[in-house]
Amino acid sequence: MVIRPANGPPLVARTQPDSTVTSADPRWLPVLALPALLPGTANVPLDDLDPYGTEGGGHPRHGLSAVVRMDDHERKAWAECWSGVEPLLRAGGEHRLTEAAVLLRCVVPLGHPPGSGADGGVAHCSGTRREAFGAVLSSRPATPVYFASTLVHELQHTKLAALAALVPLHHEDAAPRHFAPWRSDPRPFDGLLQGAYSHLALADYWQRYALGAQRVTPRDTAWAEHARCREQVGAVLPALAGSARLTREGRVLVNEMITLYHRMDDCPPPPGHLARAQAYVSTVKVIWQQRNGSRRQ
């Protein structure tokens, strides 16, 4: 590829066998390419250079930090975290690995959200944008397993946004009135559906991971995450199923979500994890009602 700027000499860049693009010209700013998740699929750019990556995205409103330019240390940390993602995605089911390999087009690194420690701590933010299919925006996850779960979470939003662009799933209005245990603010029906769909996939992912974990610590963590996500979904399924404004396709989707939700009963979490998850969701709902008023649903 030859780039001919208005001012200055041409710049030559070449595509390498691993699909990366390189140039000896100092004006060329390379993007770190994360290795492909499966043979025959593309590398995943870690794109911290595109100046329009989050243009007009309203990120602070959605709890997201800004895109960050990475130094060598940060790039190595991302690459190290990514190196453990493939087997962890597979632990949540081959379909999770396949959908990530096929759908993920790039990762956009965000800064850690306010309140994080120097190494990011446990605070994390991630998101997707409907107009950027296959792009996942994320601060660097603390561990590879949380990197894998972030991809599972965000790619559900990508899938459902694409489906909704092809066929209407509901005719509900955009009024923010619904309780969602993963948010402190009232959600519109579409946001509730999106959140429930992604958290249901997370509950399924963590359950499969827990059932296959060989060590107690990751197994306990996975059961805790599974129980929390499943209880969160259970708290909002009645609002989704009770809507009279679902389309035929939307009704099929919600019914399948309910089927998967109940199928997970076949392998319940240990009682302690379940009790803590139930208490957590109940507490969050009380706080939400106090903050938003009883007129909200």
GROMACS .gro file of N, CA and C in nm, residues 71-126:
model
  168
   71ASP      N    1   0.183   0.268   2.625
   71ASP     CA    2   0.328   0.258   2.614
   71ASP      C    3   0.365   0.110   2.603
   72ASP      N    4   0.493   0.081   2.592
   72ASP     CA    5   0.537  -0.058   2.574
   72ASP      C    6   0.495  -0.146   2.691
   73HIS      N    7   0.505  -0.093   2.812
   73HIS     CA    8   0.466  -0.172   2.930
   73HIS      C    9   0.319  -0.211   2.923
   74GLU      N   10   0.234  -0.117   2.887
   74GLU     CA   11   0.091  -0.145   2.880
   74GLU      C   12   0.059  -0.242   2.766
   75ARG      N   13   0.125  -0.228   2.656
   75ARG     CA   14   0.104  -0.322   2.544
   75ARG      C   15   0.142  -0.464   2.584
   76LYS      N   16   0.253  -0.478   2.654
   76LYS     CA   17   0.294  -0.611   2.700
   76LYS      C   18   0.193  -0.669   2.799
   77ALA      N   19   0.137  -0.582   2.884
   77ALA     CA   20   0.038  -0.630   2.980
   77ALA      C   21  -0.088  -0.678   2.909
   78TRP      N   22  -0.133  -0.605   2.807
   78TRP     CA   23  -0.248  -0.649   2.729
   78TRP      C   24  -0.218  -0.782   2.658
   79ALA      N   25  -0.100  -0.790   2.596
   79ALA     CA   26  -0.064  -0.911   2.523
   79ALA      C   27  -0.056  -1.031   2.616
   80GLU      N   28  -0.002  -1.012   2.735
   80GLU     CA   29   0.008  -1.121   2.832
   80GLU      C   30  -0.131  -1.167   2.877
   81CYS      N   31  -0.219  -1.071   2.902
   81CYS     CA   32  -0.356  -1.106   2.943
   81CYS      C   33  -0.428  -1.180   2.831
   82TRP      N   34  -0.409  -1.134   2.708
   82TRP     CA   35  -0.474  -1.195   2.592
   82TRP      C   36  -0.427  -1.339   2.570
   83SER      N   37  -0.300  -1.366   2.602
   83SER     CA   38  -0.243  -1.498   2.574
   83SER      C   39  -0.315  -1.609   2.647
   84GLY      N   40  -0.385  -1.576   2.756
   84GLY     CA   41  -0.456  -1.680   2.830
   84GLY      C   42  -0.604  -1.689   2.798
   85VAL      N   43  -0.652  -1.608   2.703
   85VAL     CA   44  -0.796  -1.598   2.679
   85VAL      C   45  -0.852  -1.719   2.607
   86GLU      N   46  -0.779  -1.771   2.508
   86GLU     CA   47  -0.834  -1.878   2.423
   86GLU      C   48  -0.879  -2.001   2.502
   87PRO      N   49  -0.796  -2.060   2.590
   87PRO     CA   50  -0.844  -2.177   2.665
   87PRO      C   51  -0.957  -2.144   2.762
   88LEU      N   52  -0.960  -2.021   2.811
   88LEU     CA   53  -1.065  -1.983   2.906
   88LEU      C   54  -1.199  -1.964   2.835
   89LEU      N   55  -1.196  -1.911   2.714
   89LEU     CA   56  -1.319  -1.905   2.635
   89LEU      C   57  -1.368  -2.046   2.605
   90ARG      N   58  -1.277  -2.134   2.571
   90ARG     CA   59  -1.315  -2.272   2.541
   90ARG      C   60  -1.374  -2.340   2.664
   91ALA      N   61  -1.325  -2.304   2.782
   91ALA     CA   62  -1.379  -2.363   2.905
   91ALA      C   63  -1.525  -2.327   2.925
   92GLY      N   64  -1.568  -2.215   2.866
   92GLY     CA   65  -1.708  -2.177   2.875
   92GLY      C   66  -1.793  -2.233   2.763
   93GLY      N   67  -1.735  -2.320   2.681
   93GLY     CA   68  -1.808  -2.380   2.570
   93GLY      C   69  -1.742  -2.345   2.438
   94GLU      N   70  -1.731  -2.442   2.349
   94GLU     CA   71  -1.668  -2.417   2.219
   94GLU      C   72  -1.736  -2.303   2.144
   95HIS      N   73  -1.869  -2.288   2.164
   95HIS     CA   74  -1.941  -2.183   2.092
   95HIS      C   75  -1.894  -2.045   2.135
   96ARG      N   76  -1.850  -2.030   2.259
   96ARG     CA   77  -1.800  -1.899   2.304
   96ARG      C   78  -1.669  -1.865   2.234
   97LEU      N   79  -1.583  -1.962   2.221
   97LEU     CA   80  -1.457  -1.939   2.150
   97LEU      C   81  -1.484  -1.909   2.003
   98THR      N   82  -1.574  -1.984   1.942
   98THR     CA   83  -1.603  -1.965   1.800
   98THR      C   84  -1.662  -1.827   1.774
   99GLU      N   85  -1.758  -1.785   1.857
   99GLU     CA   86  -1.820  -1.655   1.831
   99GLU      C   87  -1.719  -1.541   1.851
  100ALA      N   88  -1.629  -1.555   1.946
  100ALA     CA   89  -1.528  -1.451   1.965
  100ALA      C   90  -1.433  -1.447   1.846
  101ALA      N   91  -1.392  -1.564   1.797
  101ALA     CA   92  -1.300  -1.569   1.683
  101ALA      C   93  -1.363  -1.512   1.557
  102VAL      N   94  -1.493  -1.531   1.541
  102VAL     CA   95  -1.562  -1.487   1.419
  102VAL      C   96  -1.608  -1.341   1.429
  103LEU      N   97  -1.657  -1.300   1.545
  103LEU     CA   98  -1.721  -1.169   1.556
  103LEU      C   99  -1.626  -1.056   1.596
  104LEU      N  100  -1.524  -1.087   1.675
  104LEU     CA  101  -1.439  -0.980   1.729
  104LEU      C  102  -1.350  -0.922   1.620
  105ARG      N  103  -1.367  -0.793   1.591
  105ARG     CA  104  -1.288  -0.727   1.487
  105ARG      C  105  -1.174  -0.644   1.544
  106CYS      N  106  -1.195  -0.586   1.662
  106CYS     CA  107  -1.087  -0.510   1.725
  106CYS      C  108  -1.123  -0.484   1.871
  107VAL      N  109  -1.020  -0.458   1.951
  107VAL     CA  110  -1.037  -0.417   2.090
  107VAL      C  111  -0.984  -0.275   2.102
  108VAL      N  112  -1.062  -0.188   2.163
  108VAL     CA  113  -1.021  -0.049   2.183
  108VAL      C  114  -0.990  -0.031   2.332
  109PRO      N  115  -0.864  -0.005   2.368
  109PRO     CA  116  -0.827   0.004   2.510
  109PRO      C  117  -0.875   0.134   2.574
  110LEU      N  118  -0.945   0.121   2.684
  110LEU     CA  119  -0.991   0.236   2.761
  110LEU      C  120  -0.906   0.250   2.887
  111GLY      N  121  -0.906   0.369   2.944
  111GLY     CA  122  -0.842   0.387   3.072
  111GLY      C  123  -0.923   0.320   3.181
  112HIS      N  124  -0.860   0.292   3.293
  112HIS     CA  125  -0.933   0.234   3.405
  112HIS      C  126  -1.030   0.338   3.462
  113PRO      N  127  -1.146   0.295   3.506
  113PRO     CA  128  -1.244   0.391   3.557
  113PRO      C  129  -1.197   0.457   3.686
  114PRO      N  130  -1.256   0.571   3.723
  114PRO     CA  131  -1.217   0.639   3.846
  114PRO      C  132  -1.229   0.546   3.966
  115GLY      N  133  -1.133   0.557   4.058
  115GLY     CA  134  -1.135   0.474   4.177
  115GLY      C  135  -1.048   0.352   4.166
  116SER      N  136  -0.991   0.327   4.046
  116SER     CA  137  -0.903   0.212   4.031
  116SER      C  138  -0.768   0.240   4.094
  117GLY      N  139  -0.700   0.131   4.130
  117GLY     CA  140  -0.564   0.144   4.178
  117GLY      C  141  -0.470   0.163   4.061
  118ALA      N  142  -0.343   0.172   4.090
  118ALA     CA  143  -0.245   0.194   3.985
  118ALA      C  144  -0.244   0.081   3.884
  119ASP      N  145  -0.276  -0.041   3.929
  119ASP     CA  146  -0.277  -0.156   3.840
  119ASP      C  147  -0.417  -0.189   3.792
  120GLY      N  148  -0.512  -0.100   3.814
  120GLY     CA  149  -0.648  -0.125   3.770
  120GLY      C  150  -0.736  -0.181   3.877
  121GLY      N  151  -0.677  -0.248   3.978
  121GLY     CA  152  -0.757  -0.305   4.086
  121GLY      C  153  -0.867  -0.394   4.031
  122VAL      N  154  -0.983  -0.386   4.094
  122VAL     CA  155  -1.096  -0.466   4.049
  122VAL      C  156  -1.190  -0.383   3.962
  123ALA      N  157  -1.169  -0.250   3.958
  123ALA     CA  158  -1.257  -0.165   3.878
  123ALA      C  159  -1.232  -0.188   3.730
  124HIS      N  160  -1.339  -0.194   3.654
  124HIS     CA  161  -1.328  -0.228   3.512
  124HIS      C  162  -1.446  -0.168   3.439
  125CYS      N  163  -1.426  -0.129   3.315
  125CYS     CA  164  -1.538  -0.082   3.233
  125CYS      C  165  -1.523  -0.138   3.092
  126SER      N  166  -1.635  -0.161   3.026
  126SER     CA  167  -1.632  -0.211   2.889
  126SER      C  168  -1.764  -0.175   2.821
   0.00000   0.00000   0.00000
